[in-house]
XYZ file of C-alpha atoms in Angstrom:
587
model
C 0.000 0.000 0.000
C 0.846 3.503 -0.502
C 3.059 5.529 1.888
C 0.478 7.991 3.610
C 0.778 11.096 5.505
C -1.521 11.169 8.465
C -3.311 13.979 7.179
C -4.143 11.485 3.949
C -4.932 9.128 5.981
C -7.275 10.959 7.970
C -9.534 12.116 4.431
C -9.148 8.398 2.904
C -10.908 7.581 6.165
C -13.480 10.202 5.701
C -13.906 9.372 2.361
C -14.635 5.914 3.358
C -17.378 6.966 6.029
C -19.240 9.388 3.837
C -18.996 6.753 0.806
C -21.122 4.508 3.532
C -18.508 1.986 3.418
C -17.042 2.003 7.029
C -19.828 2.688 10.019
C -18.427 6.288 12.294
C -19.132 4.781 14.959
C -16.713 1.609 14.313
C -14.032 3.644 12.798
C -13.731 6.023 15.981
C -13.671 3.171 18.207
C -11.137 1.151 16.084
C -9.077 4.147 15.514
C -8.585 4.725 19.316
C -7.785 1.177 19.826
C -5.086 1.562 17.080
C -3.581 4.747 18.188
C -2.970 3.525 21.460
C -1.040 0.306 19.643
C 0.256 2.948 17.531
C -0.736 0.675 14.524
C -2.285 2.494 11.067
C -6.093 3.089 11.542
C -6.603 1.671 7.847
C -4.994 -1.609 8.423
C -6.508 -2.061 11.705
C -10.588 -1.229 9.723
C -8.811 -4.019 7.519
C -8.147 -6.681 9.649
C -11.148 -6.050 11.481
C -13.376 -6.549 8.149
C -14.505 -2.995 8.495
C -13.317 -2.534 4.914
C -11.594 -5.120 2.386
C -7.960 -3.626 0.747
C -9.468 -2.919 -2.350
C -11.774 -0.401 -0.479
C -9.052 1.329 0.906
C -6.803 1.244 -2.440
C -9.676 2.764 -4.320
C -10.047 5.668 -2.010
C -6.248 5.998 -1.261
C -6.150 6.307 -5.059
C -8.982 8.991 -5.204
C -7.256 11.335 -2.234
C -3.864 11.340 -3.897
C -5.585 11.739 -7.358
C -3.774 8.991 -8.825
C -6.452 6.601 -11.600
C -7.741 3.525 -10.034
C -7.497 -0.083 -11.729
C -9.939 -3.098 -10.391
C -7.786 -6.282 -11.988
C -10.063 -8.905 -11.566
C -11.181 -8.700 -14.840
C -8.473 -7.717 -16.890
C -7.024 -9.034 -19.672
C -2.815 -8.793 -19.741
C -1.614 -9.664 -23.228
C 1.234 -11.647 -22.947
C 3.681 -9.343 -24.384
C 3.225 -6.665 -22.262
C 2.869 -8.697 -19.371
C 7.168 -9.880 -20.213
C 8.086 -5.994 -20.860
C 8.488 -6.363 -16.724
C 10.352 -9.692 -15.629
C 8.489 -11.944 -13.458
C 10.596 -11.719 -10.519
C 10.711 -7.405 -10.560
C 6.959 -7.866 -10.967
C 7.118 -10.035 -7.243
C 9.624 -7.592 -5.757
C 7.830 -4.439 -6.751
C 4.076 -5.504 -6.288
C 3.457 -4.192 -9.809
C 2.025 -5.337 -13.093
C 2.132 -3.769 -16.799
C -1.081 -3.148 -18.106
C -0.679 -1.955 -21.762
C 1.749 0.821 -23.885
C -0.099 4.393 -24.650
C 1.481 7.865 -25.810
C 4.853 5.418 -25.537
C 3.948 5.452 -21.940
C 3.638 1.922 -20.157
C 1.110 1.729 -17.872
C 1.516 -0.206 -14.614
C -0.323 -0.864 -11.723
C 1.402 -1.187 -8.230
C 0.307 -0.964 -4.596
C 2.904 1.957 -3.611
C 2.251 4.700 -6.179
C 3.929 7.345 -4.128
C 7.590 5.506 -4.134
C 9.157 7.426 -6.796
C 12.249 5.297 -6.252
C 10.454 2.452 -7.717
C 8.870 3.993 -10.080
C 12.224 4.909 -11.239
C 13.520 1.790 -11.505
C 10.752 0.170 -13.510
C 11.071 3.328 -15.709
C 15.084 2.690 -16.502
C 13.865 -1.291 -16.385
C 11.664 -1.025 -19.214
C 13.469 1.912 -20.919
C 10.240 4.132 -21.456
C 8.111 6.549 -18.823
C 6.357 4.895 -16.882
C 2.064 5.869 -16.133
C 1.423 4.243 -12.723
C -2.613 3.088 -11.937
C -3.360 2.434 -8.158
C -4.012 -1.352 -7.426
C -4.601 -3.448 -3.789
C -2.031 -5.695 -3.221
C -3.374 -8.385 -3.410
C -4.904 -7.458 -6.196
C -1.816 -7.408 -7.920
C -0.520 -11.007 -6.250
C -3.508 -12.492 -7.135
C -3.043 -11.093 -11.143
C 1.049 -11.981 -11.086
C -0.142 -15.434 -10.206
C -2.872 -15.950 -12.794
C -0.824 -14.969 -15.236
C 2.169 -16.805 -14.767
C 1.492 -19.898 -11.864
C 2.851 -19.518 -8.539
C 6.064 -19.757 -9.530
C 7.810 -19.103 -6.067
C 9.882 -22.381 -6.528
C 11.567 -20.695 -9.119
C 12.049 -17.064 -7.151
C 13.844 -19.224 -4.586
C 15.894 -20.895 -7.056
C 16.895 -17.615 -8.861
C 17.768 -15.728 -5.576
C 20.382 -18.846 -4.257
C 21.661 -19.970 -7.207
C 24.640 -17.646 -8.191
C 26.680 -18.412 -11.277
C 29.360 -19.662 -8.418
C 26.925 -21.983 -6.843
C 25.575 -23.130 -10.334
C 29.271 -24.497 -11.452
C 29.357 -26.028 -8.155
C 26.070 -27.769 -8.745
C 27.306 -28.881 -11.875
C 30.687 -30.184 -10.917
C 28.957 -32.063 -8.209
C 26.153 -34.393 -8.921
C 25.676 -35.146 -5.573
C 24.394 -31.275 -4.289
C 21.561 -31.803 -6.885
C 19.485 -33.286 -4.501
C 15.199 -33.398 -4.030
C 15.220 -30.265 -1.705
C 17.610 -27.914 -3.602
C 16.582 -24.632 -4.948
C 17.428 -26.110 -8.430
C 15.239 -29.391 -8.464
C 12.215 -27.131 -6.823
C 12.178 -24.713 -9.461
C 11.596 -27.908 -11.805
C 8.535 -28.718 -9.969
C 6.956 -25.560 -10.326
C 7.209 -25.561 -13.554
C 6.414 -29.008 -14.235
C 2.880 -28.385 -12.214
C 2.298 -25.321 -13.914
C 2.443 -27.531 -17.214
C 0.822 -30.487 -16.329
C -2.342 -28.103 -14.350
C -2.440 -25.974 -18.025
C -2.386 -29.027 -19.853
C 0.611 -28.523 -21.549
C 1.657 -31.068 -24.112
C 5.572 -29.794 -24.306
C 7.918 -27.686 -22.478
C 10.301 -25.330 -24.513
C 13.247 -24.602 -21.937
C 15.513 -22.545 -24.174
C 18.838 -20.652 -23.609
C 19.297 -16.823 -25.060
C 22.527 -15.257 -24.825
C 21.499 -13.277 -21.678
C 18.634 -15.211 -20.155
C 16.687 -18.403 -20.220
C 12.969 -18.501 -21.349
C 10.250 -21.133 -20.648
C 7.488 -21.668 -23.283
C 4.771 -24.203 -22.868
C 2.762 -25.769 -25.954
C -0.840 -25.001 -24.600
C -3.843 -26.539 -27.016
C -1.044 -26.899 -29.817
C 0.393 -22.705 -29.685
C 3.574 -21.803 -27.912
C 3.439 -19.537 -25.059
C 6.077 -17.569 -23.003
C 5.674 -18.241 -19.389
C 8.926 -16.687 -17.512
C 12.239 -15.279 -18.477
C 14.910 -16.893 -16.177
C 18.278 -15.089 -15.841
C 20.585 -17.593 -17.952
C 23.462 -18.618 -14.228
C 20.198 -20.536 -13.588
C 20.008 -22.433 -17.016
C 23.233 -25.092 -16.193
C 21.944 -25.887 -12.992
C 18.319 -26.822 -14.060
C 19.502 -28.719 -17.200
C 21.434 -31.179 -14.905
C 19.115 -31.813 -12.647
C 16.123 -33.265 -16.170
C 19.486 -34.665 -17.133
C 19.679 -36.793 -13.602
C 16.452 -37.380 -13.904
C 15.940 -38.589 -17.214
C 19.072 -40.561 -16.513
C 21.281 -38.898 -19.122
C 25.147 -38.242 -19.287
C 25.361 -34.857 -17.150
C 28.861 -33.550 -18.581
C 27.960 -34.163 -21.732
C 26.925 -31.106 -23.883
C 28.041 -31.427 -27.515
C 25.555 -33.991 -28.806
C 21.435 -34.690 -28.415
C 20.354 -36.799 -25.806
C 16.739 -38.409 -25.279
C 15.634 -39.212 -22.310
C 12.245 -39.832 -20.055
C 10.819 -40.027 -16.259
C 7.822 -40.083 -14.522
C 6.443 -37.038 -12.127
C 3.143 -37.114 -10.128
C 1.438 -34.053 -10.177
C -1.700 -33.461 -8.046
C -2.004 -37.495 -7.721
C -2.053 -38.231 -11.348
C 1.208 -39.600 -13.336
C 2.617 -37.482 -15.556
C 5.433 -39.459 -18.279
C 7.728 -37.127 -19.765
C 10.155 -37.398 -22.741
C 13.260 -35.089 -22.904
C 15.119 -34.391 -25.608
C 17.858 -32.159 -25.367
C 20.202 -30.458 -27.769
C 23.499 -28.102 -28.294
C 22.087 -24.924 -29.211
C 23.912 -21.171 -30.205
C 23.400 -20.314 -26.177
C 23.869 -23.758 -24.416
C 21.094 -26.792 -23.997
C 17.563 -26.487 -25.224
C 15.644 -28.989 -23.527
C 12.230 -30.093 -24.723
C 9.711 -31.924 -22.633
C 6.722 -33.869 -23.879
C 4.452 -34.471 -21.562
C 1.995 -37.563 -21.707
C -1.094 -37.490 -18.980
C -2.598 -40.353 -19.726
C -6.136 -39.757 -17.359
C -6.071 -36.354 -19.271
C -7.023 -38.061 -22.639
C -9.683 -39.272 -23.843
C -10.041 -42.156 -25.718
C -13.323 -42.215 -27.849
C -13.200 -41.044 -31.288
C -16.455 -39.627 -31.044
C -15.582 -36.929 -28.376
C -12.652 -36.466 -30.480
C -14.192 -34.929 -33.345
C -14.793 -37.599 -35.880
C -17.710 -37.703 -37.053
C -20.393 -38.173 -40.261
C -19.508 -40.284 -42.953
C -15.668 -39.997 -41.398
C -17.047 -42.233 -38.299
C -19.028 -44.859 -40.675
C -15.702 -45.312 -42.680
C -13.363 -46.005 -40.072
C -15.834 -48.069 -38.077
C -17.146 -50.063 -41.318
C -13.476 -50.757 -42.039
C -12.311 -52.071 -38.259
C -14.526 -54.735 -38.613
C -12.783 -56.419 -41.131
C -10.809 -59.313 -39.296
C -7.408 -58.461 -41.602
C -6.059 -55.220 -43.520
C -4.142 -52.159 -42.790
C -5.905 -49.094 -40.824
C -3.591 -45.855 -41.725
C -3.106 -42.337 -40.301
C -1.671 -39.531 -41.485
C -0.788 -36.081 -40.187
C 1.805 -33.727 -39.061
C 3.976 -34.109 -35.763
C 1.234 -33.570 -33.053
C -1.620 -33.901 -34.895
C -3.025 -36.933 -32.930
C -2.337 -39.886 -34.881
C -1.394 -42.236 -32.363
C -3.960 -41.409 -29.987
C -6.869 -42.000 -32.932
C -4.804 -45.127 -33.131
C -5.418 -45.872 -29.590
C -9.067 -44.565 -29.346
C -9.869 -47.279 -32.608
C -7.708 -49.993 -30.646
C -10.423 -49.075 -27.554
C -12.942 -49.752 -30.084
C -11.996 -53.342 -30.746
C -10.159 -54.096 -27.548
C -11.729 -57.835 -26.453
C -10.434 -61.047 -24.468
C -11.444 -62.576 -27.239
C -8.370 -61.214 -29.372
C -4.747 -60.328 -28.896
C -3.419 -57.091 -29.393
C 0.169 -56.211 -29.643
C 1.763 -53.003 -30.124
C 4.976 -51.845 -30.935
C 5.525 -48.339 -30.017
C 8.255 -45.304 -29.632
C 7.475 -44.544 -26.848
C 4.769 -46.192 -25.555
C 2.723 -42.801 -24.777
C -0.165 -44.566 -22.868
C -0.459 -47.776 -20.892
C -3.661 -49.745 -21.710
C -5.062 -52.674 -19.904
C -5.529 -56.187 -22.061
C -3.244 -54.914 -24.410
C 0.548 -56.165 -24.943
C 2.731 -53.001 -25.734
C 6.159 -53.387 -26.537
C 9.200 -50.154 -26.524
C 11.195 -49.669 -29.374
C 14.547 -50.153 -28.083
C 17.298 -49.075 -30.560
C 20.291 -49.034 -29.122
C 19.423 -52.907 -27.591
C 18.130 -53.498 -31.250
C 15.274 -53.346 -31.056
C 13.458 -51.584 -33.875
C 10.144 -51.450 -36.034
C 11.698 -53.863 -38.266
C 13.125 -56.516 -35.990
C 10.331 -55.991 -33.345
C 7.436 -56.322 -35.972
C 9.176 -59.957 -36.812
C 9.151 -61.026 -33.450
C 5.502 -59.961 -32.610
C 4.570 -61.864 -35.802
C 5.576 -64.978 -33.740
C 3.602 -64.003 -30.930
C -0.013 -65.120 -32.245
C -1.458 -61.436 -32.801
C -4.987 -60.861 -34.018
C -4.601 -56.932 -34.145
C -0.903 -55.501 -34.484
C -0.057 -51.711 -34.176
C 2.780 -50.534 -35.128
C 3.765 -46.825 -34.280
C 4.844 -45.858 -37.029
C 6.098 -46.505 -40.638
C 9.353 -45.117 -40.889
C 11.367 -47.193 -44.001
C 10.715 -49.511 -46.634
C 11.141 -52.533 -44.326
C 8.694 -51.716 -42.040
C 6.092 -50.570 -44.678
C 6.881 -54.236 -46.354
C 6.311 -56.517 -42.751
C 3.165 -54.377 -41.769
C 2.164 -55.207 -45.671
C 2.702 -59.022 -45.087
C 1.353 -58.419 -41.747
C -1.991 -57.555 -43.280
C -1.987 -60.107 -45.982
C -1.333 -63.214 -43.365
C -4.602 -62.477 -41.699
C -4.006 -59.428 -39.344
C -5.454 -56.271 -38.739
C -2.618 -54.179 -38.924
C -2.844 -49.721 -37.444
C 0.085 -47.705 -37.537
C 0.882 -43.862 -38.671
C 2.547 -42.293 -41.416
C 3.978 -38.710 -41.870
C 2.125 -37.358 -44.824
C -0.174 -34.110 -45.504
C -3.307 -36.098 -46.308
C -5.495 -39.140 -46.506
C -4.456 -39.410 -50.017
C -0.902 -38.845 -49.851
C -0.693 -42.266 -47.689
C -0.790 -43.883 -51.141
C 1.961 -42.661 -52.711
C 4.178 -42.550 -50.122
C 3.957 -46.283 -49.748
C 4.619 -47.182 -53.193
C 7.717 -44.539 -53.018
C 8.830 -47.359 -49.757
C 8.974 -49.806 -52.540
C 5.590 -51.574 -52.117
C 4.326 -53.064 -54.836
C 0.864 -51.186 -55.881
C -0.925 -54.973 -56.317
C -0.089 -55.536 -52.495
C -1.012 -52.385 -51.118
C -4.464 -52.597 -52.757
C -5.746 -55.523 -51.681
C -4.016 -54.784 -47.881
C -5.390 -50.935 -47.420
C -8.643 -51.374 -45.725
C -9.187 -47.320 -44.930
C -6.583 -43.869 -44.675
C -7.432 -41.272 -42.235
C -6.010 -37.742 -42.355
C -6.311 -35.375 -39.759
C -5.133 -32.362 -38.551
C -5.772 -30.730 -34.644
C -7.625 -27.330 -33.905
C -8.396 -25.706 -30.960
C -12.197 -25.288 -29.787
C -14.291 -22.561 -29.386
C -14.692 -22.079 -24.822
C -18.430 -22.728 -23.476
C -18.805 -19.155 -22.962
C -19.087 -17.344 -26.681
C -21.119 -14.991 -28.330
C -22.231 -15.338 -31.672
C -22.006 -12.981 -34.553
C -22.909 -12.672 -38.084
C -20.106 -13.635 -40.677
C -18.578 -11.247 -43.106
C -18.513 -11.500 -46.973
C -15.254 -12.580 -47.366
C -15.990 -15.107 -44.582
C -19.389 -16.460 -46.246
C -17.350 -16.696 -49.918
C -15.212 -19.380 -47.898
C -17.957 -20.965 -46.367
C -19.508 -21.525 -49.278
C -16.608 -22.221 -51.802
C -15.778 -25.013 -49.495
C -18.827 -26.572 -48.139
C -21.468 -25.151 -50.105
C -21.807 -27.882 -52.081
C -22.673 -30.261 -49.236
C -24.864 -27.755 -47.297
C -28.482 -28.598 -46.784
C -30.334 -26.105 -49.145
C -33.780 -26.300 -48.531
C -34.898 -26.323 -44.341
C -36.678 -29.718 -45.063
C -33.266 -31.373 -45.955
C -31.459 -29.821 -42.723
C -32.277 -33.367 -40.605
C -31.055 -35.930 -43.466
C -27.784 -34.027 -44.003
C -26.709 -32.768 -40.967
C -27.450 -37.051 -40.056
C -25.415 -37.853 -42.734
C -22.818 -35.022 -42.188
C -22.565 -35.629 -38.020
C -23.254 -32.037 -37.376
C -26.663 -31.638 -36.237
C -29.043 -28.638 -36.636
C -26.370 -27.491 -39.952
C -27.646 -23.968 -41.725
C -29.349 -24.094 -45.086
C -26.846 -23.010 -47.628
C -26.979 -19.027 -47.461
C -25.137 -16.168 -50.408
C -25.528 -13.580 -47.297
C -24.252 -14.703 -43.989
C -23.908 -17.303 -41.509
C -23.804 -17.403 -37.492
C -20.354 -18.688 -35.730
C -19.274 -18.526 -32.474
C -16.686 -16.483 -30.780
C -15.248 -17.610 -27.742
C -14.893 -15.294 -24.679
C -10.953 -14.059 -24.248
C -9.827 -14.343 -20.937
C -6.563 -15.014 -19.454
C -7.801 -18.956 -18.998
C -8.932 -19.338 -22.719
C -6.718 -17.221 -24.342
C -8.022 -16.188 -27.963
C -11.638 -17.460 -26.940
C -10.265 -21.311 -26.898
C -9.912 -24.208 -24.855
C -9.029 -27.760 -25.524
C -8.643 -29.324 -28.816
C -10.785 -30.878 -31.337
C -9.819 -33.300 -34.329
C -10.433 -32.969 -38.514
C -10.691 -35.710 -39.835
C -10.953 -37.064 -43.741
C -11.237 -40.853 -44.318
C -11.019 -42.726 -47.604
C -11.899 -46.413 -48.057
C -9.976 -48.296 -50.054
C -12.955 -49.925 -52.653
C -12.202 -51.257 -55.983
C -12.268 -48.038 -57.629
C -9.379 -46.253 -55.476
C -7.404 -50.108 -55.611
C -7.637 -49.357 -59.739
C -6.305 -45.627 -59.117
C -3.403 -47.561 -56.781
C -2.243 -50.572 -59.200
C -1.901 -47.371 -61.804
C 0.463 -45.276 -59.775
C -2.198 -42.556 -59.751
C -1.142 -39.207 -57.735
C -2.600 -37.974 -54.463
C -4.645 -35.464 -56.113
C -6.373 -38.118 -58.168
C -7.244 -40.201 -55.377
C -8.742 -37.578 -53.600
C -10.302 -36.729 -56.793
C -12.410 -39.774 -56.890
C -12.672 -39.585 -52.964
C -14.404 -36.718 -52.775
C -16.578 -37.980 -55.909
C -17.524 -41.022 -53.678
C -18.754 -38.434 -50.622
C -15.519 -37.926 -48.638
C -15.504 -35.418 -46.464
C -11.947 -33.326 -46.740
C -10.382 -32.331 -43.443
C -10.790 -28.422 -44.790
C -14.683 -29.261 -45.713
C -14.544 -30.965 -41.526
C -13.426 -27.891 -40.536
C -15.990 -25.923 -41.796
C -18.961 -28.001 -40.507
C -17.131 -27.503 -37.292
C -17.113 -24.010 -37.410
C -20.682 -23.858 -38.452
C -21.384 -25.680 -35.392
C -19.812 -23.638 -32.695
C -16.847 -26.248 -32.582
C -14.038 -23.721 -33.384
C -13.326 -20.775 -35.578
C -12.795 -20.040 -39.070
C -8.994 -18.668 -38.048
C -8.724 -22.249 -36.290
C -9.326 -24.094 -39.510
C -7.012 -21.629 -41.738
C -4.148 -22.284 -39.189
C -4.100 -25.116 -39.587
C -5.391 -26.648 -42.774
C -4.325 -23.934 -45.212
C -2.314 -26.147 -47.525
C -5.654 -28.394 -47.775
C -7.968 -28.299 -50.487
């Protein structure tokens, strides 16, 4: 709070009383009992509930004519919240708010300490506009923006660039309760309560930064001065049981945390970078997850495809997609489909992301030998009904999971490609022969991850340019009369779909809060599925191109992933921007 005269005091008191907010009778006898402590009259009406701090920063504010802020319901973009480091922001009880008239504005608790003000001036090289705030106001606003992330004060303030080499040098000082290894958990729960799928830890030449992967979009979460960045690299490296003095090549590693009494796995990889290590963490919460396609945004004819073709008691199941797009957990969610005592399934994974029951997963192990190749041979010998296979990396892999599927197996496993279609090619480019892969390929899924539209959203009326892409891209499978809204939007999965319309449509905007930044939260799947009939099997023996596959696909009612993400966007699923991001190269 501010530093107050006893004169100021006195009217920020009055103030209060004439406002109604504090009872004259109270405040004499409360200010007699705190003169004779010779405590501050306004923290004693505090702690006796006469008044709450934000009371008493609002007047304070209004008798030293200073504007006001209420925080609870601001908004802090994240750039302007890093123009003030995270630890000043602790130390000084003060928050950036936005840039005006090249004046930063910033609300603190002690407006009338020009020495601080000062210093956050020369700290973030500009004047500085300072907005009265409570206290805890401001604690409460540091923490919502950034997690309590006291674990990582402590660290900062005891480990020295001195007591980092020491660290180093010495294994054994990198114990549970040092500075160091609590710092790690704070930012480990911070990840695993945001559900963050990755960790970005990444050295600068004057400071460390910490970025987490939120809903699939990087976000900056702390700048760390860099004598910290040694120390917390060894201790994941302990952890993960990797070489500690090593620092000129990659290592991967893994370990398990347990954050609020759920098991987190993580997988580290960390590399020689300009500025020292970058380390990466991937985290895997498997009770996070869920596992049935439906909730994961496959729908429509999508759904019947993929469901129509895991039936079939041999043939290959395929996904496609971009790193972190989902494959393997569509994998998983199809495997829950079919999972059964009366059938064994056996998967060969790296890494095995999540642990199911009644199913026999196996690690890729390279270094022991252990790869797709030789470990696809092996669980051939173990009497498999359903095989999985993580993913199809080479030629020899793509030519066991081939014989795989044409010895009576049902055979899932991912490939790195941009569509349903481009499977296809890509296989015959492995070397397999286009006779085999047609009669093998049961169906190809491609899919692509966007985030959703939060519960709270407003709706609003879509511009022309937005309507022209509506339409150019699903107007042709739109309902266009009201009485054929029920069949399509059946057929489509999307109920209660809008008649086609030239002049606008209604989408949903979520609501932009600090929680669900950009309106969003969680993520949904698009999905595009192509069965593998006699038509598309004459398109394969031919060598046709990805293009003309999809061609015939979309002839035969495919849905595209683009076309997915439409429907989702006319159904309040996610946005417009969403689909764009992410599905941009699609046609």
């Amino acid at each position: 709070m501010a530093t107050l005269t006893k004169a100021a005091e006195e009217r920020i008191i009055g103030l209060l009383i004439s406002e109604g907010l504090a009872d004259s009778n109270s405040v004499l006898k409360i200010k007699t009992e705190a003169e004779n402590k010779g405590e501050s009259v306004l923290d004693e009406l505090e702690k006796k509930g006469i008044v709450t701090e934000d009371m008493i920063s609002h007047a304070t504010a209004i008798i030293i004519g200073v504007p006001y802020v209420e925080l609870k319901n601001i908004i802090i973009d994240q750039d302007i919240l890093s123009k003030i480091p995270y630890e000043a922001q602790v130390r000084s009880k003060a928050i950036p708010l936005g840039e005006k008239d090249g004046m930063l504005n910033v609300a603190m608790s002690d407006v009338t300490n020009v020495q601080l003000t000062d210093y956050l001036s020369s700290l973030v090289n500009k004047p500085i506009r300072v907005w009265m705030s409570s206290e805890h106001g401001i604690r409460e606003m540091i923490e919502k923006n950034h997690g309590d992330f006291s674990g990582v004060t402590e660290a900062v303030k005891q480990t020295s660039a001195e007591a980092v080499q020491k660290e180093e040098s010495n294994v054994k000082t990198i114990v549970q309760d040092s500075p160091i290894s609590k710092a790690l958990t704070t930012i480990l729960s911070y990840a695993a309560r945001t559900k963050a799928s990755d960790i970005h830890i990444e050295p600068l030449e004057n400071s460390l930064i910490i970025r987490c992967r939120i809903d699939g979009v990087l976000r900056k979460i702390m700048d760390l001065p860099k004598t910290i960045a040694p120390a917390l690299v060894s201790r994941i490296k302990i952890l993960s049981n990797l070489k500690i003095d090593e620092h000129r090549i990659p290592q991967d590693g893994q370990f398990t945390v347990l954050v609020d009494d759920k098991e987190i796995d993580l997988r580290i990889a960390i590399a020689p970078v300009t500025w020292g290590e970058q380390v990466v963490i991937r985290l895997l919460d498997k009770t996070g997850t869920t596992m049935d396609i439906k909730t994961m945004g496959m729908a429509g004819r999508a759904l019947r495809t993929v469901l129509e073709g895991i039936k079939k008691p041999n043939g290959m199941i395929l996904t496609s997609g971009p790193t972190g797009s989902g494959k393997s957990t569509t994998l998983y969610a199809l495997i829950q489909q079919i999972k059964s005592v009366e059938i064994n399934i056996v998967t060969l994974e790296d890494p095995v992301e999540y642990k199911m029951d009644g199913i026999n997963q196996t690690q890729v192990n390279v270094d022991a030998g252990l790869t797709f190749a030789s470990g696809l041979r092996s669980i051939l010998r173990q009497d498999p009904d359903v095989v999985m296979v993580g993913e199809i990396r080479d030629s020899e892999t793509a030519s066991l999971a081939v014989q795989a599927a044409l010895t009576g197996h049902l055979v899932f496993s991912t490939l790195h490609t941009n569509s349903a279609a481009g499977i296809l090619p890509r296989l015959l480019d492995m070397g397999i022969e286009p006779f085999l892969l047609a009669s093998t390929l049961n169906v190809v899924i491609g899919q692509r991850l966007v985030r959703r539209v939060t519960e709270k959203h407003e709706m609003y009326q879509s511009s022309e340019i937005e309507t022209e892409s509506i339409n150019s891209i699903v107007g042709d499978i739109l309902p266009t009369t009201p009485a054929d809204v029920a069949s399509v939007s059946e057929d489509l999965g999307y109920p209660g779909l809008p008649v086609k319309n030239d002049d606008h449509y209604m989408l949903a905007k979520g609501m932009d809060t600090k929680e669900t930044p950009g309106g969003y939260k969680g993520r949904a799947g698009l999905y595009e599925t192509i069965e593998v009939d006699e038509d598309i099997q004459k398109l394969i023996t031919s060598h046709a191109t990805a293009a003309e596959i999809m061609r015939l696909a979309r002839q035969k009612g495919t849905v595209t992933m683009r076309q997915d993400g439409i429907l989702k966007v006319l159904s309040g699923i996610t946005t417009i921007d969403e689909v764009n991001r992410v599905a941009s190269d699609l046609s």
